[in-house]
Amino acid sequence: MAETTPRPRAEVADLDRSIYDFKKSEEGYERFADGLTPEIVEAISAKKDEPAWMLELRLRSLEIYHRTAMPSNWGPSIEGLDMDHISTYVAPKTEQAQSWDDVPEEVRDTFERLGIPQAERAYLAGVGAQYDSELVYHNMQESASKMGVVYSGIEEALHGEYADLIREKFMTLIPPTDHKFAALHGAVWSGGSFVYVPAGVTVEYPLQSYFRLNAKGAGQFEHTLIIVEPGADLHFIEGCSAPKYNVANLHAGAVELFVGKGARLRYSTIENWSKNMYNLNTKRARVEEDGVMEWVSGSFGSHVGYLYPTTQLVGDRSTCEYTGITFAGATQNLDTGTKVIMGGADTTASISAKSISKGGGISTFRSSVVVGPKAERAKANVSCSSLMLDDISRSDTIPAMDVRCASAQVGHEATIGRISDDTVLYLMSRGMTEEEARTAVVNGFANPISKELPMEYAVEMNNLIKLEMEGAIG
């Protein structure tokens, strides 16, 4: 038999982030001093002309932040994050616009390159675009407005007819005492969206917020507050990206979701943060009787990520569905998962998570299911699958079950594996190259997530996987 020369093993290429990594000048921007002081917090509040109660909340949050220790026994190390070298407020000098023509050309070009205006024209009911610390664009279709749907910047809503409702709900699901970075958020939050969907209203097309952090050595702290009244239905999409710098950037936003009786909310996220980003985001939902909360999550970026969307099923027969995928490449340590707290009777939770790691990337999935003593006949199922593409990557699954009701049914299953050589050889026998075969397997692995996304975002996710896989033949 003729001897064959073994093919050289190629290193897995890093993601070609050219569509996200472009940078814009900060010339003429307003930028507050690095660090975190009462004077900076007061300046942020004054700039936004906030009511007194909000400034009080900010200053109280700052006190909590300073007396709360950095997490040291949970998740990846964040030693590289130094708040003394992070600016908490950076913004272009422009007013929020309702037409892309009124957005400064340099900022508009950023969102054009990211495809946001095109997506809005194609299928979105409304878009909010945040650039660094401020919203630069916000608009909603007239058809949604006529149904009574409210979609605006949360700062704008603070000065309108929904100010009392915002005060009632703001940072109640994520109080400043929750953890150190919740307190940080409470002190310096800026930008974000407010959504109110009246009872019985179905919003036919999704709403979207896109967050772009352009500034170097800065943080982004947007706050999203969504209230879906009984019987209403909404799909909300969140996208985010940033160029890569050689210093740390921080994202510590907050998302609070209120789902009324018999209402449904789907919250989809595709995160493409750069690999110098510390993504310490907090998301939480409260679901009333017969309500449905659906999470669809794709995490592809950041150097270190802590992300665990939490659902409180307080009403009887309320439901949570979580579908997520994490892709950890070189230099990335992504600690993701979800938490469900089941308080009502006949509640159900379905958690399906997938992770991919390569190039020494570390992916950790954590799930926490808490079944309260009154959650009679509650049912929860957790399924997680991990795929490692080389010998130097790592994947861990850490489930936690706290069941305090004898009639509850809770299950968990986990699998960790690699791409089968037999599968690759079979696909190559059908005409694929080895790289194409491995990419096809990874796309198939991720398919349950991509099929839950709108088409443009499914295509984006598949492209991200393809770019990550370029050169991966070993």
Protein backbone atom coordinates (compact mmCIF):
# COMPACT_ATOMS: atom_id res chain seq x y z
CA MET A 1 0.00 0.00 0.00
CA ALA A 2 1.34 3.43 -0.95
CA GLU A 3 2.36 5.59 1.98
CA THR A 4 0.47 8.85 2.34
CA THR A 5 1.84 12.05 3.76
CA PRO A 6 -0.20 13.22 6.73
CA ARG A 7 -1.88 16.58 6.30
CA PRO A 8 -0.44 19.37 8.48
CA ARG A 9 -2.58 20.38 11.44
CA ALA A 10 -3.65 23.98 11.13
CA GLU A 11 -4.40 26.23 14.04
CA VAL A 12 -7.96 27.42 14.46
CA ALA A 13 -8.14 30.95 13.13
CA ASP A 14 -9.51 33.74 15.31
CA LEU A 15 -12.76 35.29 14.25
CA ASP A 16 -12.39 37.79 11.42
CA ARG A 17 -14.16 40.65 13.14
CA SER A 18 -13.69 43.23 10.38
CA ILE A 19 -17.42 43.96 10.27
CA TYR A 20 -17.35 44.82 13.98
CA ASP A 21 -13.77 45.99 14.65
CA PHE A 22 -13.81 49.29 12.77
CA LYS A 23 -13.25 52.28 15.06
CA LYS A 24 -14.45 55.88 14.90
CA SER A 25 -12.69 58.94 16.27
CA GLU A 26 -13.84 60.33 19.62
CA GLU A 27 -12.88 63.86 18.64
CA GLY A 28 -15.44 66.34 19.94
CA TYR A 29 -17.11 63.76 22.19
CA GLU A 30 -18.03 64.42 25.78
CA ARG A 31 -16.11 62.08 28.07
CA PHE A 32 -16.25 62.06 31.85
CA ALA A 33 -13.15 61.34 33.91
CA ASP A 34 -12.20 57.73 34.60
CA GLY A 35 -13.17 56.25 37.94
CA LEU A 36 -16.25 56.34 40.10
CA THR A 37 -17.04 59.22 42.45
CA PRO A 38 -20.20 60.95 43.78
CA GLU A 39 -19.34 63.94 41.58
CA ILE A 40 -19.37 61.79 38.44
CA VAL A 41 -22.68 60.19 39.42
CA GLU A 42 -24.21 63.61 40.12
CA ALA A 43 -22.93 64.90 36.78
CA ILE A 44 -24.58 62.01 34.89
CA SER A 45 -27.88 62.66 36.68
CA ALA A 46 -27.71 66.41 36.11
CA LYS A 47 -26.97 65.95 32.41
CA LYS A 48 -30.16 63.94 32.07
CA ASP A 49 -32.23 66.35 34.21
CA GLU A 50 -33.48 63.45 36.29
CA PRO A 51 -36.09 63.55 39.09
CA ALA A 52 -34.73 63.66 42.63
CA TRP A 53 -35.66 60.04 43.37
CA MET A 54 -33.38 58.81 40.58
CA LEU A 55 -30.38 60.75 41.88
CA GLU A 56 -31.06 59.34 45.34
CA LEU A 57 -31.12 55.81 43.88
CA ARG A 58 -27.84 56.48 42.04
CA LEU A 59 -26.03 57.74 45.13
CA ARG A 60 -27.38 54.90 47.27
CA SER A 61 -26.21 52.43 44.61
CA LEU A 62 -22.76 54.03 44.64
CA GLU A 63 -22.50 53.51 48.40
CA ILE A 64 -23.51 49.86 47.99
CA TYR A 65 -20.95 49.43 45.21
CA HIS A 66 -18.09 50.74 47.33
CA ARG A 67 -18.91 48.55 50.33
CA THR A 68 -19.48 45.37 48.30
CA ALA A 69 -16.48 43.16 47.64
CA MET A 70 -15.47 42.08 44.16
CA PRO A 71 -16.61 38.52 43.42
CA SER A 72 -13.70 36.20 44.13
CA ASN A 73 -15.15 32.70 44.30
CA TRP A 74 -17.53 32.72 41.36
CA GLY A 75 -16.76 32.37 37.69
CA PRO A 76 -13.75 33.62 35.72
CA SER A 77 -11.26 36.10 37.13
CA ILE A 78 -11.97 39.78 36.48
CA GLU A 79 -8.67 41.01 37.88
CA GLY A 80 -7.94 42.77 34.60
CA LEU A 81 -10.91 45.09 35.11
CA ASP A 82 -9.87 48.29 36.91
CA MET A 83 -12.69 50.81 37.40
CA ASP A 84 -10.12 53.54 38.01
CA HIS A 85 -9.33 53.30 34.29
CA ILE A 86 -12.90 53.07 32.97
CA SER A 87 -14.91 56.10 31.91
CA THR A 88 -18.56 55.63 32.81
CA TYR A 89 -19.90 58.24 30.40
CA VAL A 90 -18.84 58.93 26.79
CA ALA A 91 -21.17 60.37 24.17
CA PRO A 92 -21.14 62.09 20.78
CA LYS A 93 -22.53 65.62 20.93
CA THR A 94 -25.80 64.99 19.15
CA GLU A 95 -29.49 64.87 20.01
CA GLN A 96 -31.56 61.70 19.70
CA ALA A 97 -33.05 61.50 16.20
CA GLN A 98 -36.15 59.87 14.70
CA SER A 99 -34.72 59.84 11.19
CA TRP A 100 -31.41 58.30 10.15
CA ASP A 101 -30.82 61.41 8.03
CA ASP A 102 -30.57 63.43 11.24
CA VAL A 103 -27.91 61.18 12.80
CA PRO A 104 -24.34 62.51 12.36
CA GLU A 105 -22.74 60.94 9.31
CA GLU A 106 -19.92 59.19 11.17
CA VAL A 107 -22.33 57.60 13.68
CA ARG A 108 -24.89 56.76 10.98
CA ASP A 109 -22.14 55.05 8.96
CA THR A 110 -21.44 52.76 11.94
CA PHE A 111 -25.01 51.51 12.04
CA GLU A 112 -25.22 51.29 8.25
CA ARG A 113 -22.18 48.99 8.27
CA LEU A 114 -23.84 46.90 10.97
CA GLY A 115 -27.03 46.63 8.89
CA ILE A 116 -29.42 48.21 11.40
CA PRO A 117 -31.31 50.63 9.09
CA GLN A 118 -31.71 47.87 6.49
CA ALA A 119 -33.15 45.49 9.09
CA GLU A 120 -35.54 48.20 10.27
CA ARG A 121 -36.82 48.77 6.75
CA ALA A 122 -37.17 45.02 6.13
CA TYR A 123 -39.05 43.66 9.12
CA LEU A 124 -38.77 45.58 12.40
CA ALA A 125 -41.59 47.49 14.06
CA GLY A 126 -39.14 49.81 15.78
CA VAL A 127 -35.45 50.40 16.45
CA GLY A 128 -33.40 52.05 19.15
CA ALA A 129 -29.68 52.60 18.48
CA GLN A 130 -27.29 53.46 21.29
CA TYR A 131 -23.77 54.75 20.65
CA ASP A 132 -21.55 54.61 23.74
CA SER A 133 -23.59 56.17 26.59
CA GLU A 134 -26.51 57.73 24.71
CA LEU A 135 -29.28 56.80 22.31
CA VAL A 136 -28.68 58.47 18.97
CA TYR A 137 -31.75 57.10 17.17
CA HIS A 138 -35.16 55.83 18.22
CA ASN A 139 -38.22 55.26 16.09
CA MET A 140 -41.31 53.04 15.86
CA GLN A 141 -43.76 52.30 13.08
CA GLU A 142 -47.01 54.26 13.19
CA SER A 143 -49.05 51.04 13.12
CA ALA A 144 -47.59 49.99 16.48
CA SER A 145 -48.13 53.45 17.96
CA LYS A 146 -51.79 53.36 16.97
CA MET A 147 -52.23 50.17 19.03
CA GLY A 148 -50.97 52.01 22.09
CA VAL A 149 -47.51 50.43 22.10
CA VAL A 150 -44.87 52.64 23.67
CA TYR A 151 -41.22 52.21 22.62
CA SER A 152 -38.87 55.00 23.58
CA GLY A 153 -35.64 55.81 25.31
CA ILE A 154 -36.07 55.16 29.03
CA GLU A 155 -34.71 58.62 29.88
CA GLU A 156 -37.30 60.19 27.60
CA ALA A 157 -40.05 58.12 29.25
CA LEU A 158 -38.90 59.29 32.70
CA HIS A 159 -40.21 62.74 31.78
CA GLY A 160 -43.51 61.57 30.29
CA GLU A 161 -46.82 60.00 31.29
CA TYR A 162 -45.18 56.70 32.27
CA ALA A 163 -42.79 58.26 34.80
CA ASP A 164 -44.73 56.88 37.79
CA LEU A 165 -44.81 53.38 36.27
CA ILE A 166 -41.07 53.47 35.68
CA ARG A 167 -40.47 54.60 39.25
CA GLU A 168 -42.62 51.70 40.47
CA LYS A 169 -40.68 49.09 38.44
CA PHE A 170 -37.14 50.45 38.00
CA MET A 171 -34.48 48.21 39.61
CA THR A 172 -37.03 46.16 41.53
CA LEU A 173 -36.15 42.89 39.77
CA ILE A 174 -32.45 43.77 39.89
CA PRO A 175 -31.95 45.78 43.09
CA PRO A 176 -28.57 47.46 43.70
CA THR A 177 -28.01 45.05 46.60
CA ASP A 178 -28.12 42.06 44.23
CA HIS A 179 -24.41 42.09 43.43
CA LYS A 180 -21.56 44.56 43.01
CA PHE A 181 -22.15 45.22 39.33
CA ALA A 182 -25.88 45.69 39.84
CA ALA A 183 -24.91 48.45 42.26
CA LEU A 184 -22.48 49.87 39.70
CA HIS A 185 -25.25 49.86 37.12
CA GLY A 186 -27.63 51.62 39.49
CA ALA A 187 -25.06 54.36 40.03
CA VAL A 188 -24.02 55.12 36.44
CA TRP A 189 -26.69 53.67 34.11
CA SER A 190 -27.22 55.63 30.90
CA GLY A 191 -29.40 55.04 27.86
CA GLY A 192 -31.54 52.02 27.13
CA SER A 193 -35.17 51.48 26.22
CA PHE A 194 -38.65 51.52 27.71
CA VAL A 195 -41.36 49.32 26.16
CA TYR A 196 -45.01 49.17 27.19
CA VAL A 197 -47.42 46.84 25.40
CA PRO A 198 -51.09 47.32 26.40
CA ALA A 199 -53.31 44.40 27.38
CA GLY A 200 -54.35 42.14 24.52
CA VAL A 201 -52.07 43.77 21.92
CA THR A 202 -49.92 41.58 19.67
CA VAL A 203 -46.95 43.37 18.10
CA GLU A 204 -46.67 41.60 14.75
CA TYR A 205 -43.03 42.52 14.07
CA PRO A 206 -40.09 42.62 16.48
CA LEU A 207 -38.71 45.67 18.21
CA GLN A 208 -34.93 45.96 18.39
CA SER A 209 -32.29 47.79 20.40
CA TYR A 210 -28.68 47.81 19.21
CA PHE A 211 -25.82 48.84 21.50
CA ARG A 212 -22.51 49.94 20.04
CA LEU A 213 -19.59 50.73 22.34
CA ASN A 214 -17.04 52.64 20.27
CA ALA A 215 -14.99 54.36 22.98
CA LYS A 216 -11.70 52.97 24.28
CA GLY A 217 -11.41 52.21 28.00
CA ALA A 218 -15.09 52.94 28.61
CA GLY A 219 -18.19 51.25 29.98
CA GLN A 220 -21.73 50.92 28.68
CA PHE A 221 -24.56 50.72 31.20
CA GLU A 222 -27.89 50.82 29.35
CA HIS A 223 -31.13 49.90 31.13
CA THR A 224 -33.97 48.10 29.36
CA LEU A 225 -37.41 48.01 30.99
CA ILE A 226 -40.22 46.10 29.24
CA ILE A 227 -43.78 45.74 30.52
CA VAL A 228 -46.08 43.38 28.62
CA GLU A 229 -49.61 43.65 29.97
CA PRO A 230 -52.04 40.68 30.28
CA GLY A 231 -52.73 38.86 27.02
CA ALA A 232 -50.18 40.87 25.02
CA ASP A 233 -47.42 39.45 22.82
CA LEU A 234 -44.00 40.90 21.95
CA HIS A 235 -40.69 39.84 20.41
CA PHE A 236 -37.77 42.06 21.41
CA ILE A 237 -34.29 41.73 19.87
CA GLU A 238 -31.06 42.95 21.40
CA GLY A 239 -27.83 43.24 19.45
CA CYS A 240 -24.44 44.56 20.54
CA SER A 241 -20.86 44.91 19.33
CA ALA A 242 -17.64 46.83 19.90
CA PRO A 243 -14.22 47.19 18.25
CA LYS A 244 -11.19 45.62 19.90
CA TYR A 245 -8.74 47.70 21.91
CA ASN A 246 -5.68 46.80 23.98
CA VAL A 247 -7.33 47.99 27.19
CA ALA A 248 -10.35 46.70 29.08
CA ASN A 249 -13.88 47.80 28.22
CA LEU A 250 -16.92 47.02 30.35
CA HIS A 251 -20.55 46.23 29.66
CA ALA A 252 -22.79 46.16 32.74
CA GLY A 253 -26.30 46.73 31.46
CA ALA A 254 -29.54 45.61 33.06
CA VAL A 255 -32.74 44.17 31.60
CA GLU A 256 -35.98 44.01 33.60
CA LEU A 257 -38.95 42.24 32.03
CA PHE A 258 -42.50 42.12 33.39
CA VAL A 259 -44.80 39.58 31.72
CA GLY A 260 -48.48 39.86 32.66
CA LYS A 261 -51.18 37.20 32.95
CA GLY A 262 -51.48 35.20 29.76
CA ALA A 263 -48.87 37.39 28.04
CA ARG A 264 -45.90 36.24 26.00
CA LEU A 265 -42.47 37.82 25.62
CA ARG A 266 -39.59 36.54 23.53
CA TYR A 267 -36.24 38.20 24.19
CA SER A 268 -33.54 37.39 21.61
CA THR A 269 -29.90 38.41 21.95
CA ILE A 270 -26.86 38.08 19.69
CA GLU A 271 -23.72 39.39 21.42
CA ASN A 272 -20.61 40.16 19.39
CA TRP A 273 -18.55 42.04 21.94
CA SER A 274 -14.82 42.34 21.22
CA LYS A 275 -12.29 40.21 23.07
CA ASN A 276 -11.17 42.97 25.41
CA MET A 277 -14.69 43.31 26.83
CA TYR A 278 -15.83 42.29 30.30
CA ASN A 279 -19.51 41.47 29.81
CA LEU A 280 -21.16 41.53 33.24
CA ASN A 281 -24.76 41.95 32.17
CA THR A 282 -27.83 41.17 34.32
CA LYS A 283 -31.23 40.13 32.91
CA ARG A 284 -34.31 39.19 34.87
CA ALA A 285 -37.98 38.46 34.13
CA ARG A 286 -41.08 38.14 36.30
CA VAL A 287 -43.93 36.08 34.83
CA GLU A 288 -47.51 36.11 36.06
CA GLU A 289 -50.27 33.47 35.77
CA ASP A 290 -50.33 31.68 32.37
CA GLY A 291 -47.56 33.95 31.08
CA VAL A 292 -44.74 32.77 28.80
CA MET A 293 -41.15 33.98 28.85
CA GLU A 294 -38.83 32.86 26.03
CA TRP A 295 -35.09 33.56 25.95
CA VAL A 296 -32.99 33.04 22.81
CA SER A 297 -29.34 33.82 23.45
CA GLY A 298 -26.18 33.73 21.35
CA SER A 299 -22.90 34.68 23.05
CA PHE A 300 -19.95 35.00 20.66
CA GLY A 301 -17.86 37.81 22.07
CA SER A 302 -16.12 39.30 25.14
CA HIS A 303 -12.94 38.35 26.94
CA VAL A 304 -14.82 37.39 30.10
CA GLY A 305 -18.57 36.91 30.26
CA TYR A 306 -20.95 36.46 33.17
CA LEU A 307 -24.47 36.08 31.81
CA TYR A 308 -27.33 34.21 33.51
CA PRO A 309 -30.82 35.41 32.45
CA THR A 310 -33.16 34.72 35.36
CA THR A 311 -36.90 34.00 35.26
CA GLN A 312 -39.24 34.22 38.23
CA LEU A 313 -42.33 32.09 37.54
CA VAL A 314 -44.59 33.61 40.18
CA GLY A 315 -47.96 32.81 38.59
CA ASP A 316 -49.66 29.43 38.28
CA ARG A 317 -49.12 27.72 34.91
CA SER A 318 -46.45 30.23 33.90
CA THR A 319 -43.71 29.00 31.56
CA CYS A 320 -40.07 29.67 30.82
CA GLU A 321 -38.18 28.48 27.75
CA TYR A 322 -34.45 29.13 27.37
CA THR A 323 -32.47 28.33 24.22
CA GLY A 324 -28.84 29.45 24.12
CA ILE A 325 -25.47 28.92 22.48
CA THR A 326 -22.01 30.08 23.54
CA PHE A 327 -18.89 30.07 21.35
CA ALA A 328 -15.63 30.54 23.30
CA GLY A 329 -12.48 31.00 21.23
CA ALA A 330 -8.89 31.91 22.05
CA THR A 331 -8.51 34.23 25.10
CA GLN A 332 -12.20 33.86 25.98
CA ASN A 333 -13.65 32.61 29.26
CA LEU A 334 -17.43 32.66 28.97
CA ASP A 335 -19.48 31.72 32.01
CA THR A 336 -23.10 31.59 30.90
CA GLY A 337 -26.35 29.86 31.76
CA THR A 338 -29.74 30.59 33.18
CA LYS A 339 -31.73 30.54 36.41
CA VAL A 340 -35.39 29.70 36.93
CA ILE A 341 -37.28 30.24 40.18
CA MET A 342 -40.58 28.32 40.16
CA GLY A 343 -43.08 29.69 42.63
CA GLY A 344 -46.49 28.95 41.11
CA ALA A 345 -48.32 25.67 40.71
CA ASP A 346 -48.13 23.79 37.40
CA THR A 347 -45.24 25.93 36.19
CA THR A 348 -42.92 24.58 33.50
CA ALA A 349 -39.35 25.33 32.52
CA SER A 350 -37.42 24.03 29.52
CA ILE A 351 -33.72 24.84 29.24
CA SER A 352 -31.67 23.86 26.19
CA ALA A 353 -28.09 25.11 25.97
CA LYS A 354 -25.17 24.40 23.67
CA SER A 355 -21.56 25.52 23.89
CA ILE A 356 -18.58 25.34 21.54
CA SER A 357 -14.98 25.92 22.59
CA LYS A 358 -11.79 26.13 20.54
CA GLY A 359 -8.28 27.58 20.63
CA GLY A 360 -8.02 27.25 24.40
CA GLY A 361 -11.36 28.93 24.99
CA ILE A 362 -13.24 28.09 28.17
CA SER A 363 -17.01 27.66 28.18
CA THR A 364 -18.90 27.07 31.41
CA PHE A 365 -22.64 26.47 31.56
CA ARG A 366 -24.43 27.01 34.87
CA SER A 367 -28.09 26.26 35.44
CA SER A 368 -30.02 26.90 38.61
CA VAL A 369 -33.57 25.60 39.07
CA VAL A 370 -35.31 26.47 42.33
CA VAL A 371 -38.71 24.87 42.97
CA GLY A 372 -40.57 26.50 45.84
CA PRO A 373 -42.82 24.67 48.32
CA LYS A 374 -45.99 25.96 46.59
CA ALA A 375 -44.92 24.95 43.09
CA GLU A 376 -47.11 21.84 43.00
CA ARG A 377 -46.65 19.66 39.91
CA ALA A 378 -43.90 21.92 38.54
CA LYS A 379 -41.90 20.44 35.68
CA ALA A 380 -38.38 21.44 34.66
CA ASN A 381 -35.96 19.93 32.20
CA VAL A 382 -32.37 21.04 31.63
CA SER A 383 -30.37 19.82 28.64
CA CYS A 384 -26.88 21.03 27.77
CA SER A 385 -24.43 19.86 25.11
CA SER A 386 -20.84 20.91 24.67
CA LEU A 387 -18.58 20.53 21.64
CA MET A 388 -14.79 20.94 21.95
CA LEU A 389 -12.88 21.48 18.72
CA ASP A 390 -9.35 20.76 19.95
CA ASP A 391 -7.26 19.36 22.80
CA ILE A 392 -6.58 22.65 24.59
CA SER A 393 -10.12 23.97 25.09
CA ARG A 394 -12.35 23.37 28.06
CA SER A 395 -16.05 22.94 28.70
CA ASP A 396 -17.82 22.52 32.05
CA THR A 397 -21.42 22.02 33.09
CA ILE A 398 -22.48 23.03 36.60
CA PRO A 399 -26.14 22.30 37.34
CA ALA A 400 -27.87 23.24 40.59
CA MET A 401 -31.29 21.91 41.62
CA ASP A 402 -33.10 23.10 44.74
CA VAL A 403 -36.44 21.26 44.88
CA ARG A 404 -38.74 21.87 47.83
CA CYS A 405 -41.95 20.36 46.53
CA ALA A 406 -42.51 16.58 46.46
CA SER A 407 -44.80 16.63 43.42
CA ALA A 408 -42.31 18.45 41.19
CA GLN A 409 -40.47 16.71 38.35
CA VAL A 410 -36.99 18.00 37.56
CA GLY A 411 -34.45 16.49 35.16
CA HIS A 412 -30.98 17.30 33.87
CA GLU A 413 -28.83 15.83 31.13
CA ALA A 414 -25.46 16.89 29.80
CA THR A 415 -23.12 15.70 27.04
CA ILE A 416 -19.58 16.78 26.17
CA GLY A 417 -17.83 15.59 23.04
CA ARG A 418 -15.80 16.28 19.93
CA ILE A 419 -16.46 16.15 16.21
CA SER A 420 -16.40 12.54 15.11
CA ASP A 421 -13.66 11.66 12.63
CA ASP A 422 -16.08 9.22 10.99
CA THR A 423 -18.57 12.01 10.39
CA VAL A 424 -15.89 14.24 8.88
CA LEU A 425 -14.68 11.43 6.60
CA TYR A 426 -18.23 10.68 5.48
CA LEU A 427 -18.86 14.31 4.54
CA MET A 428 -15.51 14.51 2.77
CA SER A 429 -16.49 11.43 0.74
CA ARG A 430 -19.46 13.48 -0.44
CA GLY A 431 -17.20 16.21 -1.82
CA MET A 432 -16.61 18.55 1.11
CA THR A 433 -13.21 19.73 2.22
CA GLU A 434 -12.26 18.91 5.81
CA GLU A 435 -12.84 22.52 6.84
CA GLU A 436 -16.28 22.56 5.18
CA ALA A 437 -17.17 19.27 6.85
CA ARG A 438 -16.28 20.50 10.32
CA THR A 439 -18.13 23.77 9.75
CA ALA A 440 -21.21 21.84 8.62
CA VAL A 441 -21.14 19.75 11.80
CA VAL A 442 -20.86 22.85 13.99
CA ASN A 443 -23.69 24.56 12.09
CA GLY A 444 -25.84 21.48 12.60
CA PHE A 445 -24.99 21.51 16.29
CA ALA A 446 -26.06 25.18 16.51
CA ASN A 447 -29.17 24.78 14.33
CA PRO A 448 -31.71 24.55 17.21
CA ILE A 449 -30.67 28.07 18.20
CA SER A 450 -30.41 29.62 14.73
CA LYS A 451 -33.87 28.40 13.73
CA GLU A 452 -35.33 30.34 16.64
CA LEU A 453 -33.89 33.64 15.37
CA PRO A 454 -35.25 35.97 12.69
CA MET A 455 -33.66 35.17 9.35
CA GLU A 456 -31.13 38.03 9.32
CA TYR A 457 -29.85 37.07 12.76
CA ALA A 458 -29.72 33.37 11.94
CA VAL A 459 -27.60 34.24 8.91
CA GLU A 460 -25.39 36.43 11.10
CA MET A 461 -24.90 33.64 13.61
CA ASN A 462 -24.07 31.10 10.90
CA ASN A 463 -21.57 33.55 9.39
CA LEU A 464 -19.93 34.01 12.78
CA ILE A 465 -19.57 30.25 13.13
CA LYS A 466 -18.15 30.00 9.61
CA LEU A 467 -15.58 32.71 10.34
CA GLU A 468 -14.60 31.05 13.62
CA MET A 469 -14.13 27.75 11.82
CA GLU A 470 -11.92 29.03 8.99
CA GLY A 471 -8.68 27.10 9.08
CA ALA A 472 -9.94 24.66 11.71
CA ILE A 473 -8.77 21.23 10.55
CA GLY A 474 -7.52 19.65 13.70
